[in-house]
Tab-separated table of C-alpha atoms in Angstrom:
chain	number	residue	atom	x	y	z
J	21	ALA	CA	-29.277	-11.119	139.805
J	22	GLN	CA	-31.206	-11.565	136.629
J	23	LYS	CA	-34.822	-10.598	136.291
J	24	VAL	CA	-37.439	-10.700	133.571
J	25	THR	CA	-40.608	-8.634	133.753
J	26	GLN	CA	-43.699	-9.253	131.698
J	27	ALA	CA	-46.014	-6.528	132.910
J	28	GLN	CA	-48.986	-7.665	130.858
J	29	THR	CA	-50.666	-10.443	132.781
J	30	GLU	CA	-53.427	-11.044	130.273
J	31	ILE	CA	-54.298	-9.656	126.858
J	32	SER	CA	-57.484	-10.274	124.911
J	33	VAL	CA	-57.768	-9.454	121.225
J	34	VAL	CA	-60.086	-10.274	118.375
J	35	GLU	CA	-58.835	-12.451	115.582
J	36	LYS	CA	-56.787	-10.646	112.925
J	37	GLU	CA	-55.687	-7.919	115.313
J	38	ASP	CA	-51.989	-7.355	115.841
J	39	VAL	CA	-50.711	-7.766	119.389
J	40	THR	CA	-47.395	-6.990	121.085
J	41	LEU	CA	-46.187	-8.775	124.178
J	42	ASP	CA	-43.707	-6.791	126.244
J	43	CYS	CA	-40.600	-8.140	127.918
J	44	VAL	CA	-38.113	-6.145	129.973
J	45	TYR	CA	-35.039	-7.767	131.464
J	46	GLU	CA	-32.302	-6.960	133.938
J	47	THR	CA	-28.817	-8.434	133.966
J	48	ARG	CA	-25.279	-7.365	134.798
J	49	ASP	CA	-23.810	-9.706	132.210
J	50	THR	CA	-22.559	-8.298	128.943
J	51	THR	CA	-23.195	-11.588	127.184
J	52	TYR	CA	-26.572	-13.200	127.628
J	53	TYR	CA	-29.346	-14.873	125.702
J	54	LEU	CA	-33.034	-14.115	125.407
J	55	PHE	CA	-35.809	-16.529	124.555
J	56	TRP	CA	-39.512	-16.673	123.982
J	57	TYR	CA	-41.554	-19.786	124.726
J	58	LYS	CA	-45.215	-20.524	124.097
J	59	GLN	CA	-47.334	-22.610	126.462
J	60	PRO	CA	-50.624	-23.576	124.808
J	61	PRO	CA	-53.563	-24.872	126.855
J	62	SER	CA	-52.206	-28.404	126.480
J	63	GLY	CA	-49.355	-27.369	128.780
J	64	GLU	CA	-46.164	-28.090	126.893
J	65	LEU	CA	-43.500	-25.429	126.401
J	66	VAL	CA	-42.710	-24.634	122.801
J	67	PHE	CA	-39.532	-22.798	121.888
J	68	LEU	CA	-40.052	-19.797	119.614
J	69	ILE	CA	-36.821	-17.831	119.373
J	70	ARG	CA	-33.334	-17.395	120.813
J	71	ARG	CA	-31.355	-14.181	120.571
J	72	ASN	CA	-27.905	-13.358	121.925
J	73	SER	CA	-26.984	-9.989	123.354
J	74	PHE	CA	-24.739	-9.084	120.462
J	75	ASP	CA	-27.374	-9.514	117.824
J	76	GLU	CA	-29.816	-6.642	117.877
J	77	GLN	CA	-31.317	-7.348	114.511
J	78	ASN	CA	-35.046	-7.711	114.566
J	79	GLU	CA	-36.376	-11.011	113.361
J	80	ILE	CA	-39.489	-11.991	111.501
J	81	SER	CA	-40.837	-15.496	111.168
J	82	GLY	CA	-44.150	-15.626	109.395
J	83	ARG	CA	-46.662	-13.741	111.526
J	84	TYR	CA	-44.204	-13.484	114.411
J	85	SER	CA	-41.646	-10.753	114.858
J	86	TRP	CA	-39.294	-9.791	117.627
J	87	ASN	CA	-37.861	-6.398	118.523
J	88	PHE	CA	-34.689	-6.505	120.621
J	89	GLN	CA	-33.552	-3.153	122.013
J	90	LYS	CA	-30.518	-3.321	124.238
J	91	SER	CA	-30.777	0.389	125.090
J	92	THR	CA	-34.096	-0.192	126.834
J	93	SER	CA	-33.420	-3.811	127.881
J	94	SER	CA	-36.484	-4.970	126.035
J	95	PHE	CA	-37.269	-7.936	123.831
J	96	ASN	CA	-40.821	-7.524	122.608
J	97	PHE	CA	-42.815	-10.036	120.607
J	98	THR	CA	-45.446	-9.091	118.045
J	99	ILE	CA	-48.015	-11.367	116.476
J	100	THR	CA	-49.486	-9.980	113.289
J	101	ALA	CA	-53.015	-10.914	112.237
J	102	SER	CA	-53.586	-13.017	115.343
J	103	GLN	CA	-55.432	-16.317	115.134
J	104	VAL	CA	-57.357	-18.349	117.682
J	105	VAL	CA	-54.517	-20.900	117.682
J	106	ASP	CA	-52.231	-18.203	119.062
J	107	SER	CA	-54.125	-18.329	122.354
J	108	ALA	CA	-51.568	-19.389	124.936
J	109	VAL	CA	-49.326	-18.173	127.718
J	110	TYR	CA	-46.138	-16.656	126.396
J	111	PHE	CA	-42.961	-16.562	128.434
J	112	CYS	CA	-39.915	-14.424	127.931
J	113	ALA	CA	-36.714	-15.846	129.429
J	114	LEU	CA	-33.122	-14.804	129.984
J	115	SER	CA	-30.050	-17.004	130.254
J	116	GLU	CA	-26.506	-16.296	131.316
J	117	ALA	CA	-23.848	-17.279	128.819
J	118	THR	CA	-21.826	-19.378	131.252
J	119	GLY	CA	-22.313	-21.185	134.518
J	120	ARG	CA	-25.534	-23.005	135.208
J	121	ARG	CA	-27.317	-21.506	132.190
J	122	ALA	CA	-30.591	-21.393	134.026
J	123	LEU	CA	-33.456	-19.805	132.218
J	124	THR	CA	-34.870	-16.939	134.253
J	125	PHE	CA	-38.485	-16.719	133.207
J	126	GLY	CA	-40.916	-13.875	133.370
J	127	SER	CA	-44.287	-14.587	134.912
J	128	GLY	CA	-45.888	-14.951	131.489
J	129	THR	CA	-48.559	-13.171	129.476
J	130	ARG	CA	-51.791	-14.969	128.768
J	131	LEU	CA	-53.041	-14.134	125.272
J	132	GLN	CA	-56.632	-14.862	124.393
J	133	VAL	CA	-57.614	-14.471	120.770
J	134	GLN	CA	-61.357	-14.323	120.315
J	135	PRO	CA	-62.918	-15.457	117.025
M	30	GLU	CA	-38.527	-38.309	116.991
M	31	ALA	CA	-36.320	-36.031	119.103
M	32	GLN	CA	-37.971	-35.568	122.442
M	33	VAL	CA	-37.831	-35.268	126.192
M	34	THR	CA	-40.131	-37.648	128.026
M	35	GLN	CA	-41.319	-37.517	131.607
M	36	ASN	CA	-43.170	-40.026	133.728
M	37	PRO	CA	-45.612	-39.967	135.278
M	38	ARG	CA	-47.558	-37.118	133.722
M	39	TYR	CA	-49.873	-36.830	136.707
M	40	LEU	CA	-49.294	-37.899	140.277
M	41	ILE	CA	-51.248	-37.478	143.475
M	42	THR	CA	-49.442	-38.551	146.598
M	43	VAL	CA	-49.398	-38.016	150.338
M	44	THR	CA	-46.996	-36.107	152.518
M	45	GLY	CA	-43.809	-37.991	153.244
M	46	LYS	CA	-44.111	-40.747	150.646
M	47	LYS	CA	-40.940	-40.813	148.551
M	48	LEU	CA	-41.398	-40.458	144.828
M	49	THR	CA	-39.335	-40.223	141.662
M	50	VAL	CA	-40.201	-38.422	138.454
M	51	THR	CA	-38.236	-39.774	135.530
M	52	CYS	CA	-36.868	-37.745	132.651
M	53	SER	CA	-35.241	-39.077	129.522
M	54	GLN	CA	-34.011	-37.423	126.329
M	55	ASN	CA	-32.934	-39.019	123.060
M	56	MET	CA	-30.969	-36.096	121.617
M	57	ASN	CA	-27.600	-36.878	123.225
M	58	HIS	CA	-27.715	-33.551	125.054
M	59	GLU	CA	-25.142	-32.886	127.748
M	60	TYR	CA	-27.207	-30.343	129.666
M	61	MET	CA	-30.353	-31.287	131.557
M	62	SER	CA	-32.410	-29.368	134.062
M	63	TRP	CA	-35.525	-29.471	136.203
M	64	TYR	CA	-37.944	-26.576	136.642
M	65	ARG	CA	-41.106	-26.109	138.604
M	66	GLN	CA	-43.925	-23.868	137.439
M	67	ASP	CA	-46.189	-22.127	139.902
M	68	PRO	CA	-48.939	-19.582	139.145
M	69	GLY	CA	-47.636	-16.046	138.891
M	70	LEU	CA	-44.016	-17.137	139.333
M	71	GLY	CA	-43.133	-18.460	135.911
M	72	LEU	CA	-40.668	-21.334	135.928
M	73	ARG	CA	-37.850	-21.689	138.421
M	74	GLN	CA	-34.870	-23.971	138.139
M	75	ILE	CA	-34.550	-26.726	140.732
M	76	TYR	CA	-31.379	-28.581	139.694
M	77	TYR	CA	-29.273	-28.875	136.617
M	78	SER	CA	-26.603	-31.149	135.192
M	79	MET	CA	-23.864	-30.190	132.763
M	80	ASN	CA	-23.021	-33.828	132.031
M	81	VAL	CA	-22.911	-37.311	133.520
M	82	GLU	CA	-22.123	-37.264	137.241
M	83	VAL	CA	-22.118	-33.433	137.278
M	84	THR	CA	-25.119	-31.918	139.020
M	85	ASP	CA	-25.703	-28.697	140.906
M	86	LYS	CA	-28.390	-26.668	142.619
M	87	GLY	CA	-30.631	-24.209	140.883
M	88	ASP	CA	-32.776	-21.514	142.464
M	89	VAL	CA	-35.136	-23.722	144.505
M	90	PRO	CA	-33.355	-27.016	145.347
M	91	GLU	CA	-34.687	-27.550	148.882
M	92	GLY	CA	-36.571	-30.817	149.231
M	93	TYR	CA	-35.323	-32.303	145.956
M	94	LYS	CA	-32.528	-34.603	144.840
M	95	VAL	CA	-31.281	-35.556	141.406
M	96	SER	CA	-28.814	-37.963	139.872
M	97	ARG	CA	-27.172	-38.248	136.472
M	98	LYS	CA	-25.749	-41.697	136.027
M	99	GLU	CA	-26.421	-41.844	132.309
M	100	LYS	CA	-26.433	-39.074	129.748
M	101	ARG	CA	-30.028	-39.601	128.691
M	102	ASN	CA	-31.677	-39.818	132.138
M	103	PHE	CA	-32.096	-37.216	134.850
M	104	PRO	CA	-34.583	-38.322	137.528
M	105	LEU	CA	-36.010	-35.939	140.119
M	106	ILE	CA	-36.410	-37.417	143.587
M	107	LEU	CA	-38.604	-36.109	146.374
M	108	GLU	CA	-37.525	-37.971	149.491
M	109	SER	CA	-40.304	-36.630	151.705
M	110	PRO	CA	-42.785	-34.613	149.662
M	111	SER	CA	-44.719	-31.816	151.297
M	112	PRO	CA	-47.803	-29.874	150.133
M	113	ASN	CA	-45.667	-26.875	149.104
M	114	GLN	CA	-44.116	-29.103	146.436
M	115	THR	CA	-47.444	-29.347	144.676
M	116	SER	CA	-46.552	-27.935	141.298
M	117	LEU	CA	-46.082	-28.535	137.593
M	118	TYR	CA	-42.618	-29.922	136.911
M	119	PHE	CA	-40.690	-29.718	133.663
M	120	CYS	CA	-37.529	-31.447	132.610
M	121	ALA	CA	-35.438	-29.819	129.898
M	122	SER	CA	-32.327	-30.579	127.888
M	123	SER	CA	-30.004	-28.798	125.507
M	124	PRO	CA	-26.583	-29.185	123.935
M	125	ALA	CA	-23.694	-27.786	125.966
M	126	ASP	CA	-20.836	-27.614	123.531
M	127	GLY	CA	-19.674	-24.159	124.522
M	128	GLY	CA	-22.723	-22.229	123.379
M	129	VAL	CA	-26.084	-21.473	124.886
M	130	TYR	CA	-28.942	-23.104	123.101
M	131	GLU	CA	-32.660	-23.346	123.530
M	132	GLN	CA	-33.773	-25.871	126.073
M	133	TYR	CA	-36.203	-28.516	124.930
M	134	PHE	CA	-38.869	-29.237	127.478
M	135	GLY	CA	-40.690	-32.402	128.371
M	136	PRO	CA	-44.498	-32.473	128.535
M	137	GLY	CA	-44.599	-31.732	132.269
M	138	THR	CA	-45.583	-33.674	135.385
M	139	ARG	CA	-48.391	-32.345	137.502
M	140	LEU	CA	-47.766	-33.314	141.101
M	141	THR	CA	-50.231	-32.926	143.935
M	142	VAL	CA	-49.106	-33.616	147.501
M	143	THR	CA	-51.901	-33.898	150.068
């Protein structure tokens, strides 16, 4: 069975601080996909990134960066120079490559960025 | 604008009164899915559909039904709602042309069953 663990329930930082959100996953599949979604206070789910299990390159998109380490089954998300607008719940998710393609979500990390 | 829409956005109902939450997408996606979100549990899949007339159970299907008569629509039916179905529901869609793509989510439907 697949499992995603986000051990950090809530993180509070002051604006301009860097913050890393941890994600650890479990799967028996050799091919799988990892995702991060953002859920702002308005409630919608916003897609941030998709990564397949064969691509371990780190990725940077503006202030966001992702560190995928297959050896430790982790897919961590870093926000550099955080802003108040980054305040949200962030979900890490795992999907099988075939079959029902369900997203297995972690329980989320609530990030509060204080001005 | 490419989007997934859900209706209603908010619903308060009573135990046992049948209800339907509609979901529609305009992206011609083959794959559609329903999730429920509960505090501390993240999102869990209820049902999914790989294409028209092809539906199957997810992780928590008990008490729900779905249908997929058209590609764009994927309604969620609660025949006899109970208080433990009080939750935030999301519909999602994605392409299914052999790869695994990000799922695009609707705005959510907050359901309260009293």
